[in-house]
Amino acid sequence: MSLRTLERDAPSLFKHGTSPTTRVLLLSALSVMLMLADVRFKLTEPVRQAVSVVLFPLQWAVMQPVGWLSSGKAYFGDLHAAQAEAVEARRLMTEMTIKAHNAEQLLEENQQLRSLLGLRPRLVVPTVAAEVMYETPDSYTRRVVLDKGQVAGVEPGSPVMDDVGVLGQVTRVQPFSSEVTLLSDRDQVIPVMVERTGVRGVAYGDASNLRTDGLELRFMPNDADVQVGDELVTSGVDGVYMAGLPVARVIEVERRNQSPFLRIYCEPVARLDGARHVMVLTPLNVLKAAHVPEVQPSVPTPQEAKAQREDKSAQRRAGASNLPGPGAQP
């Protein structure tokens, strides 16, 4: 038996064809030609589209488990969030119901007390809803422009609020627009009161560049009872803002030995940057001027007229009796 029968190589009779090196070179050249042809003439675009159409059902079937897993995870996450929001909403609704019931009772008691004391009823403040169009392109001021003006009844000096607190004051009015100076403007001033203690003060827009959208409560003595977290509301002493409107919250109180006044920094409760829909209030002095009762001339009764005539006659007789006689010495 020949040992060649145990060799693994094929017999020389079947060794025909090109060498591996030649095949590599040919296939490389063919690949380069096909790539150039595809780039230039888009020859394989129909083939690619046909392959994608054929493979699309397979891709869809393979992606379904992943999509189901993601959808299930998102579903359970949204369900948990919805349940938590529902619980929080029910809690808030309960609190608002209690507050509304207490507010109705207080309003009824207030009306009864006012009627007993003979006080005039509380003023109803007319409002105008407006939308913030844009912020003025001035880096040295903080102002926004509203889409309501004189035609809508907006007046200069009107307070402007969002759904949280005081936003600013109308400083310029056009027929169809108005300009509002925000509380954080360095030239804006608003009289405030510490809600906890009733201490009055004046809040100014922070003029420093280190704090944006801030207020500074100035000219407060060192012994004033002001703490971090105190709420500031309008005091109503300026005749423009209604009393009790939320303004700011104290965030820093600095006591200085070299100065008789505190340095108090506050943060506005209103969204000075993100406010879009606002409410323009009628100034307090305009409301008071509109509700001043007209003075009617008093008409005396017949008895009062008779008494006045008798008094005048008595005064004339007294004056005549005090005159000197013909022989009297001066």
mmCIF file of C-alpha atoms in Angstrom:
data_model
loop_
_atom_site.group_PDB
_atom_site.id
_atom_site.type_symbol
_atom_site.label_atom_id
_atom_site.label_comp_id
_atom_site.label_asym_id
_atom_site.label_seq_id
_atom_site.Cartn_x
_atom_site.Cartn_y
_atom_site.Cartn_z
ATOM 1 C CA MET A 1 0.000 0.000 0.000
ATOM 2 C CA SER A 2 1.396 3.342 -1.008
ATOM 3 C CA LEU A 3 1.786 5.982 1.627
ATOM 4 C CA ARG A 4 0.367 8.657 -0.761
ATOM 5 C CA THR A 5 -3.101 7.324 -0.151
ATOM 6 C CA LEU A 6 -2.908 8.779 3.366
ATOM 7 C CA GLU A 7 -2.178 12.346 2.164
ATOM 8 C CA ARG A 8 -4.814 14.970 2.682
ATOM 9 C CA ASP A 9 -4.125 16.880 -0.534
ATOM 10 C CA ALA A 10 -6.349 16.309 -3.546
ATOM 11 C CA PRO A 11 -4.864 14.433 -6.454
ATOM 12 C CA SER A 12 -3.136 16.483 -9.054
ATOM 13 C CA LEU A 13 -5.891 15.615 -11.488
ATOM 14 C CA PHE A 14 -8.339 18.009 -9.624
ATOM 15 C CA LYS A 15 -5.912 20.907 -9.131
ATOM 16 C CA HIS A 16 -7.190 23.308 -11.739
ATOM 17 C CA GLY A 17 -8.126 27.056 -11.529
ATOM 18 C CA THR A 18 -6.603 30.336 -10.422
ATOM 19 C CA SER A 19 -4.442 30.790 -7.422
ATOM 20 C CA PRO A 20 -5.775 32.345 -4.166
ATOM 21 C CA THR A 21 -3.737 35.505 -4.709
ATOM 22 C CA THR A 22 -5.262 36.055 -8.097
ATOM 23 C CA ARG A 23 -8.748 35.519 -6.737
ATOM 24 C CA VAL A 24 -8.148 38.066 -3.983
ATOM 25 C CA LEU A 25 -6.910 40.626 -6.470
ATOM 26 C CA LEU A 26 -9.851 40.048 -8.819
ATOM 27 C CA LEU A 27 -12.406 40.229 -6.049
ATOM 28 C CA SER A 28 -10.815 43.394 -4.663
ATOM 29 C CA ALA A 29 -10.870 45.039 -8.071
ATOM 30 C CA LEU A 30 -14.504 43.969 -8.559
ATOM 31 C CA SER A 31 -15.438 45.411 -5.154
ATOM 32 C CA VAL A 32 -13.791 48.720 -5.956
ATOM 33 C CA MET A 33 -15.552 48.881 -9.326
ATOM 34 C CA LEU A 34 -18.921 48.096 -7.758
ATOM 35 C CA MET A 35 -18.427 50.759 -5.076
ATOM 36 C CA LEU A 36 -17.470 53.354 -7.672
ATOM 37 C CA ALA A 37 -20.394 52.410 -9.850
ATOM 38 C CA ASP A 38 -22.765 52.590 -6.881
ATOM 39 C CA VAL A 39 -21.474 56.021 -5.924
ATOM 40 C CA ARG A 40 -21.610 57.373 -9.459
ATOM 41 C CA PHE A 41 -24.612 55.634 -11.032
ATOM 42 C CA LYS A 42 -26.565 54.282 -8.010
ATOM 43 C CA LEU A 43 -26.613 50.800 -9.513
ATOM 44 C CA THR A 44 -27.318 48.975 -6.247
ATOM 45 C CA GLU A 45 -30.104 51.292 -5.081
ATOM 46 C CA PRO A 46 -32.907 49.103 -6.499
ATOM 47 C CA VAL A 47 -31.272 46.017 -5.020
ATOM 48 C CA ARG A 48 -30.946 47.709 -1.646
ATOM 49 C CA GLN A 49 -34.583 48.758 -1.688
ATOM 50 C CA ALA A 50 -35.719 45.270 -2.651
ATOM 51 C CA VAL A 51 -33.657 43.729 0.134
ATOM 52 C CA SER A 52 -35.042 46.202 2.659
ATOM 53 C CA VAL A 53 -38.594 45.386 1.578
ATOM 54 C CA VAL A 54 -37.949 41.678 1.926
ATOM 55 C CA LEU A 55 -36.252 42.032 5.319
ATOM 56 C CA PHE A 56 -38.743 44.515 6.795
ATOM 57 C CA PRO A 57 -41.166 41.856 8.166
ATOM 58 C CA LEU A 58 -38.245 40.058 9.766
ATOM 59 C CA GLN A 59 -36.956 43.284 11.312
ATOM 60 C CA TRP A 60 -40.447 44.136 12.571
ATOM 61 C CA ALA A 61 -40.848 40.687 14.125
ATOM 62 C CA VAL A 62 -37.448 40.895 15.818
ATOM 63 C CA MET A 63 -38.168 44.386 17.214
ATOM 64 C CA GLN A 64 -41.577 43.512 18.635
ATOM 65 C CA PRO A 65 -40.300 41.938 21.890
ATOM 66 C CA VAL A 66 -38.095 44.967 22.527
ATOM 67 C CA GLY A 67 -40.999 47.317 21.821
ATOM 68 C CA TRP A 68 -43.319 45.326 24.088
ATOM 69 C CA LEU A 69 -40.763 45.422 26.877
ATOM 70 C CA SER A 70 -40.264 49.169 26.537
ATOM 71 C CA SER A 71 -44.005 49.804 26.290
ATOM 72 C CA GLY A 72 -44.686 47.664 29.335
ATOM 73 C CA LYS A 73 -42.040 49.453 31.354
ATOM 74 C CA ALA A 74 -43.350 52.854 30.278
ATOM 75 C CA TYR A 75 -46.928 51.755 30.980
ATOM 76 C CA PHE A 76 -46.214 50.665 34.516
ATOM 77 C CA GLY A 77 -44.094 53.775 35.115
ATOM 78 C CA ASP A 78 -46.854 56.057 33.819
ATOM 79 C CA LEU A 79 -49.438 54.137 35.824
ATOM 80 C CA HIS A 80 -47.440 54.591 39.020
ATOM 81 C CA ALA A 81 -46.938 58.310 38.289
ATOM 82 C CA ALA A 82 -50.639 58.746 37.464
ATOM 83 C CA GLN A 83 -51.657 57.060 40.712
ATOM 84 C CA ALA A 84 -49.292 59.279 42.706
ATOM 85 C CA GLU A 85 -50.604 62.393 40.926
ATOM 86 C CA ALA A 86 -54.189 61.312 41.595
ATOM 87 C CA VAL A 87 -53.464 60.915 45.301
ATOM 88 C CA GLU A 88 -51.746 64.314 45.427
ATOM 89 C CA ALA A 89 -54.615 65.904 43.492
ATOM 90 C CA ARG A 90 -57.180 64.472 45.920
ATOM 91 C CA ARG A 91 -55.145 65.781 48.851
ATOM 92 C CA LEU A 92 -54.891 69.251 47.314
ATOM 93 C CA MET A 93 -58.584 69.208 46.459
ATOM 94 C CA THR A 94 -59.426 68.412 50.059
ATOM 95 C CA GLU A 95 -57.226 71.250 51.299
ATOM 96 C CA MET A 96 -58.724 73.677 48.780
ATOM 97 C CA THR A 97 -62.246 72.626 49.779
ATOM 98 C CA ILE A 98 -61.483 73.349 53.442
ATOM 99 C CA LYS A 99 -59.872 76.680 52.551
ATOM 100 C CA ALA A 100 -62.817 77.640 50.333
ATOM 101 C CA HIS A 101 -65.278 76.794 53.110
ATOM 102 C CA ASN A 102 -63.281 78.850 55.617
ATOM 103 C CA ALA A 103 -63.010 81.721 53.136
ATOM 104 C CA GLU A 104 -66.780 81.756 52.634
ATOM 105 C CA GLN A 105 -67.345 81.859 56.385
ATOM 106 C CA LEU A 106 -64.798 84.656 56.841
ATOM 107 C CA LEU A 107 -66.330 86.619 53.963
ATOM 108 C CA GLU A 108 -69.791 86.325 55.458
ATOM 109 C CA GLU A 109 -68.522 87.371 58.891
ATOM 110 C CA ASN A 110 -66.632 90.278 57.342
ATOM 111 C CA GLN A 111 -69.738 91.501 55.558
ATOM 112 C CA GLN A 112 -71.780 91.252 58.752
ATOM 113 C CA LEU A 113 -69.170 93.157 60.745
ATOM 114 C CA ARG A 114 -68.927 95.857 58.096
ATOM 115 C CA SER A 115 -72.686 96.261 58.041
ATOM 116 C CA LEU A 116 -72.775 96.483 61.868
ATOM 117 C CA LEU A 117 -69.958 99.062 61.977
ATOM 118 C CA GLY A 118 -71.332 101.019 59.053
ATOM 119 C CA LEU A 119 -68.181 100.594 56.974
ATOM 120 C CA ARG A 120 -68.197 100.857 53.229
ATOM 121 C CA PRO A 121 -67.957 97.572 51.286
ATOM 122 C CA ARG A 122 -64.631 96.339 49.972
ATOM 123 C CA LEU A 123 -63.621 97.612 46.582
ATOM 124 C CA VAL A 124 -63.961 95.239 43.653
ATOM 125 C CA VAL A 125 -60.807 95.538 41.543
ATOM 126 C CA PRO A 126 -61.417 95.443 37.774
ATOM 127 C CA THR A 127 -58.805 93.366 35.943
ATOM 128 C CA VAL A 128 -57.613 92.949 32.364
ATOM 129 C CA ALA A 129 -56.078 89.662 31.189
ATOM 130 C CA ALA A 130 -53.018 90.129 28.979
ATOM 131 C CA GLU A 131 -50.207 88.103 27.428
ATOM 132 C CA VAL A 132 -46.492 88.857 27.499
ATOM 133 C CA MET A 133 -45.286 89.349 23.923
ATOM 134 C CA TYR A 134 -41.556 89.924 24.438
ATOM 135 C CA GLU A 135 -38.927 91.403 26.733
ATOM 136 C CA THR A 136 -37.462 94.771 25.847
ATOM 137 C CA PRO A 137 -33.965 94.495 24.295
ATOM 138 C CA ASP A 138 -32.247 96.575 26.967
ATOM 139 C CA SER A 139 -29.626 94.921 29.135
ATOM 140 C CA TYR A 140 -29.847 97.682 31.780
ATOM 141 C CA THR A 141 -33.582 97.381 32.489
ATOM 142 C CA ARG A 142 -36.052 94.597 33.207
ATOM 143 C CA ARG A 143 -39.215 95.277 31.224
ATOM 144 C CA VAL A 144 -41.736 93.269 29.238
ATOM 145 C CA VAL A 145 -44.368 94.299 26.695
ATOM 146 C CA LEU A 146 -48.010 93.199 26.947
ATOM 147 C CA ASP A 147 -50.527 92.839 24.140
ATOM 148 C CA LYS A 148 -53.135 95.103 25.809
ATOM 149 C CA GLY A 149 -53.122 98.890 26.016
ATOM 150 C CA GLN A 150 -55.387 101.928 26.301
ATOM 151 C CA VAL A 151 -58.069 100.370 24.114
ATOM 152 C CA ALA A 152 -58.412 97.491 26.611
ATOM 153 C CA GLY A 153 -58.545 99.865 29.597
ATOM 154 C CA VAL A 154 -54.940 99.579 30.853
ATOM 155 C CA GLU A 155 -53.824 102.686 32.750
ATOM 156 C CA PRO A 156 -50.335 103.889 33.690
ATOM 157 C CA GLY A 157 -49.274 102.722 37.131
ATOM 158 C CA SER A 158 -51.465 99.619 37.086
ATOM 159 C CA PRO A 159 -50.118 96.675 39.118
ATOM 160 C CA VAL A 160 -49.431 93.489 37.136
ATOM 161 C CA MET A 161 -49.668 89.978 38.619
ATOM 162 C CA ASP A 162 -49.239 86.422 37.468
ATOM 163 C CA ASP A 163 -50.871 83.425 39.118
ATOM 164 C CA VAL A 164 -48.395 83.557 42.043
ATOM 165 C CA GLY A 165 -47.689 87.181 42.976
ATOM 166 C CA VAL A 166 -46.878 90.728 41.894
ATOM 167 C CA LEU A 167 -44.877 90.886 38.677
ATOM 168 C CA GLY A 168 -44.370 94.623 38.262
ATOM 169 C CA GLN A 169 -46.077 97.863 37.313
ATOM 170 C CA VAL A 170 -47.231 99.397 34.033
ATOM 171 C CA THR A 171 -44.957 102.341 33.253
ATOM 172 C CA ARG A 172 -45.870 103.101 29.638
ATOM 173 C CA VAL A 173 -49.145 102.627 27.785
ATOM 174 C CA GLN A 174 -49.732 102.594 24.039
ATOM 175 C CA PRO A 175 -53.093 102.205 22.278
ATOM 176 C CA PHE A 176 -52.603 98.468 21.680
ATOM 177 C CA SER A 177 -49.705 97.565 23.972
ATOM 178 C CA SER A 178 -48.204 98.473 27.321
ATOM 179 C CA GLU A 179 -44.787 98.254 28.946
ATOM 180 C CA VAL A 180 -44.341 96.702 32.377
ATOM 181 C CA THR A 181 -41.336 97.359 34.605
ATOM 182 C CA LEU A 182 -40.557 94.230 36.594
ATOM 183 C CA LEU A 183 -39.891 94.233 40.323
ATOM 184 C CA SER A 184 -36.237 93.333 39.789
ATOM 185 C CA ASP A 185 -35.563 96.515 37.800
ATOM 186 C CA ARG A 186 -33.131 98.772 39.622
ATOM 187 C CA ASP A 187 -35.526 101.745 39.396
ATOM 188 C CA GLN A 188 -38.588 99.876 40.665
ATOM 189 C CA VAL A 189 -39.812 100.457 44.245
ATOM 190 C CA ILE A 190 -42.723 98.800 46.046
ATOM 191 C CA PRO A 191 -43.928 99.297 49.645
ATOM 192 C CA VAL A 192 -44.182 95.973 51.442
ATOM 193 C CA MET A 193 -45.031 94.539 54.831
ATOM 194 C CA VAL A 194 -43.687 91.482 56.631
ATOM 195 C CA GLU A 195 -46.728 89.241 56.841
ATOM 196 C CA ARG A 196 -45.600 87.568 60.066
ATOM 197 C CA THR A 197 -44.971 90.709 62.126
ATOM 198 C CA GLY A 198 -46.648 93.544 60.209
ATOM 199 C CA VAL A 199 -43.401 95.536 59.926
ATOM 200 C CA ARG A 200 -43.532 97.894 56.946
ATOM 201 C CA GLY A 201 -40.682 98.598 54.603
ATOM 202 C CA VAL A 202 -39.739 99.439 51.028
ATOM 203 C CA ALA A 203 -38.369 96.888 48.568
ATOM 204 C CA TYR A 204 -36.070 98.017 45.754
ATOM 205 C CA GLY A 205 -34.911 96.202 42.668
ATOM 206 C CA ASP A 206 -31.442 94.794 43.217
ATOM 207 C CA ALA A 207 -29.024 97.056 41.364
ATOM 208 C CA SER A 208 -26.040 94.714 41.644
ATOM 209 C CA ASN A 209 -25.110 92.362 38.847
ATOM 210 C CA LEU A 210 -24.359 89.509 41.239
ATOM 211 C CA ARG A 211 -28.017 88.705 41.851
ATOM 212 C CA THR A 212 -30.513 88.441 39.041
ATOM 213 C CA ASP A 213 -34.250 88.873 39.585
ATOM 214 C CA GLY A 214 -33.755 89.876 43.208
ATOM 215 C CA LEU A 215 -35.100 92.501 45.587
ATOM 216 C CA GLU A 216 -33.501 94.345 48.469
ATOM 217 C CA LEU A 217 -35.457 95.427 51.541
ATOM 218 C CA ARG A 218 -33.738 98.654 52.531
ATOM 219 C CA PHE A 219 -33.739 100.981 55.545
ATOM 220 C CA MET A 220 -34.770 98.311 58.043
ATOM 221 C CA PRO A 221 -33.189 98.942 61.494
ATOM 222 C CA ASN A 222 -30.916 96.348 63.030
ATOM 223 C CA ASP A 223 -33.451 95.498 65.725
ATOM 224 C CA ALA A 224 -36.249 94.790 63.198
ATOM 225 C CA ASP A 225 -37.841 91.350 63.474
ATOM 226 C CA VAL A 226 -37.110 89.999 59.982
ATOM 227 C CA GLN A 227 -36.091 86.387 59.439
ATOM 228 C CA VAL A 228 -35.165 84.189 56.521
ATOM 229 C CA GLY A 229 -38.318 82.718 55.024
ATOM 230 C CA ASP A 230 -40.622 85.620 55.921
ATOM 231 C CA GLU A 231 -43.257 86.430 53.314
ATOM 232 C CA LEU A 232 -43.519 90.013 52.057
ATOM 233 C CA VAL A 233 -46.870 91.377 50.901
ATOM 234 C CA THR A 234 -47.975 94.780 49.671
ATOM 235 C CA SER A 235 -48.785 97.221 52.471
ATOM 236 C CA GLY A 236 -51.208 99.364 50.447
ATOM 237 C CA VAL A 237 -49.872 102.670 51.835
ATOM 238 C CA ASP A 238 -48.807 103.961 48.403
ATOM 239 C CA GLY A 239 -52.325 104.102 46.968
ATOM 240 C CA VAL A 240 -51.362 101.960 43.963
ATOM 241 C CA TYR A 241 -51.176 98.334 45.129
ATOM 242 C CA MET A 242 -53.976 96.614 46.981
ATOM 243 C CA ALA A 243 -52.915 95.479 50.452
ATOM 244 C CA GLY A 244 -52.005 91.828 50.928
ATOM 245 C CA LEU A 245 -50.687 90.934 47.468
ATOM 246 C CA PRO A 246 -47.753 88.445 47.589
ATOM 247 C CA VAL A 247 -44.473 90.091 46.613
ATOM 248 C CA ALA A 248 -41.334 88.250 47.753
ATOM 249 C CA ARG A 249 -39.696 85.906 50.240
ATOM 250 C CA VAL A 250 -36.689 86.765 52.430
ATOM 251 C CA ILE A 251 -33.675 84.613 51.536
ATOM 252 C CA GLU A 252 -30.835 86.374 53.386
ATOM 253 C CA VAL A 253 -30.550 88.729 56.361
ATOM 254 C CA GLU A 254 -27.161 90.345 57.027
ATOM 255 C CA ARG A 255 -26.533 92.342 60.201
ATOM 256 C CA ARG A 256 -23.700 94.870 59.934
ATOM 257 C CA ASN A 257 -22.056 96.549 62.907
ATOM 258 C CA GLN A 258 -20.936 99.561 60.903
ATOM 259 C CA SER A 259 -24.424 100.343 59.660
ATOM 260 C CA PRO A 260 -27.683 100.975 61.563
ATOM 261 C CA PHE A 261 -29.671 99.149 58.882
ATOM 262 C CA LEU A 262 -29.984 95.520 57.907
ATOM 263 C CA ARG A 263 -29.083 94.217 54.476
ATOM 264 C CA ILE A 264 -31.978 92.019 53.427
ATOM 265 C CA TYR A 265 -32.172 90.179 50.114
ATOM 266 C CA CYS A 266 -35.486 88.847 48.851
ATOM 267 C CA GLU A 267 -36.636 86.573 46.063
ATOM 268 C CA PRO A 268 -39.822 87.488 44.133
ATOM 269 C CA VAL A 269 -42.551 84.880 44.290
ATOM 270 C CA ALA A 270 -43.732 85.726 40.766
ATOM 271 C CA ARG A 271 -42.063 84.154 37.728
ATOM 272 C CA LEU A 272 -40.285 87.181 36.315
ATOM 273 C CA ASP A 273 -38.680 85.221 33.473
ATOM 274 C CA GLY A 274 -41.290 82.595 32.693
ATOM 275 C CA ALA A 275 -44.545 84.539 33.029
ATOM 276 C CA ARG A 276 -46.674 84.457 29.887
ATOM 277 C CA HIS A 277 -50.247 85.225 30.933
ATOM 278 C CA VAL A 278 -50.713 88.045 33.454
ATOM 279 C CA MET A 279 -53.483 90.084 35.043
ATOM 280 C CA VAL A 280 -53.463 93.897 35.030
ATOM 281 C CA LEU A 281 -55.177 95.431 38.069
ATOM 282 C CA THR A 282 -56.707 98.885 38.303
ATOM 283 C CA PRO A 283 -54.644 101.177 40.596
ATOM 284 C CA LEU A 284 -56.039 101.646 44.078
ATOM 285 C CA ASN A 285 -56.171 105.453 43.860
ATOM 286 C CA VAL A 286 -58.270 105.255 40.696
ATOM 287 C CA LEU A 287 -60.714 102.901 42.434
ATOM 288 C CA LYS A 288 -60.998 105.170 45.454
ATOM 289 C CA ALA A 289 -61.566 108.222 43.257
ATOM 290 C CA ALA A 290 -64.308 106.376 41.385
ATOM 291 C CA HIS A 291 -66.055 105.323 44.621
ATOM 292 C CA VAL A 292 -66.022 108.714 46.379
ATOM 293 C CA PRO A 293 -69.664 109.565 47.166
ATOM 294 C CA GLU A 294 -71.016 112.746 45.654
ATOM 295 C CA VAL A 295 -71.780 115.485 48.182
ATOM 296 C CA GLN A 296 -75.415 116.536 47.876
ATOM 297 C CA PRO A 297 -76.347 120.066 48.948
ATOM 298 C CA SER A 298 -78.377 119.914 52.154
ATOM 299 C CA VAL A 299 -81.817 121.548 52.096
ATOM 300 C CA PRO A 300 -82.900 122.816 55.533
ATOM 301 C CA THR A 301 -86.252 121.759 56.891
ATOM 302 C CA PRO A 302 -88.921 124.415 57.695
ATOM 303 C CA GLN A 303 -88.112 124.202 61.408
ATOM 304 C CA GLU A 304 -84.379 124.670 60.723
ATOM 305 C CA ALA A 305 -85.125 127.640 58.406
ATOM 306 C CA LYS A 306 -87.333 129.276 61.071
ATOM 307 C CA ALA A 307 -84.648 128.761 63.724
ATOM 308 C CA GLN A 308 -81.997 130.293 61.433
ATOM 309 C CA ARG A 309 -84.228 133.383 60.818
ATOM 310 C CA GLU A 310 -84.799 133.801 64.548
ATOM 311 C CA ASP A 311 -81.069 133.577 65.208
ATOM 312 C CA LYS A 312 -80.341 136.237 62.598
ATOM 313 C CA SER A 313 -83.058 138.535 64.067
ATOM 314 C CA ALA A 314 -81.635 138.090 67.547
ATOM 315 C CA GLN A 315 -78.138 138.891 66.270
ATOM 316 C CA ARG A 316 -79.411 142.104 64.618
ATOM 317 C CA ARG A 317 -81.242 143.200 67.784
ATOM 318 C CA ALA A 318 -78.175 142.540 69.898
ATOM 319 C CA GLY A 319 -76.066 144.594 67.542
ATOM 320 C CA ALA A 320 -78.542 147.495 67.591
ATOM 321 C CA SER A 321 -78.669 147.533 71.384
ATOM 322 C CA ASN A 322 -74.882 147.778 71.607
ATOM 323 C CA LEU A 323 -74.807 150.974 69.510
ATOM 324 C CA PRO A 324 -74.189 154.253 71.509
ATOM 325 C CA GLY A 325 -77.108 156.687 72.028
ATOM 326 C CA PRO A 326 -77.294 160.334 70.758
ATOM 327 C CA GLY A 327 -75.750 161.844 73.942
ATOM 328 C CA ALA A 328 -73.304 159.056 74.624
ATOM 329 C CA GLN A 329 -69.626 159.751 74.794
ATOM 330 C CA PRO A 330 -67.457 157.956 72.287
#
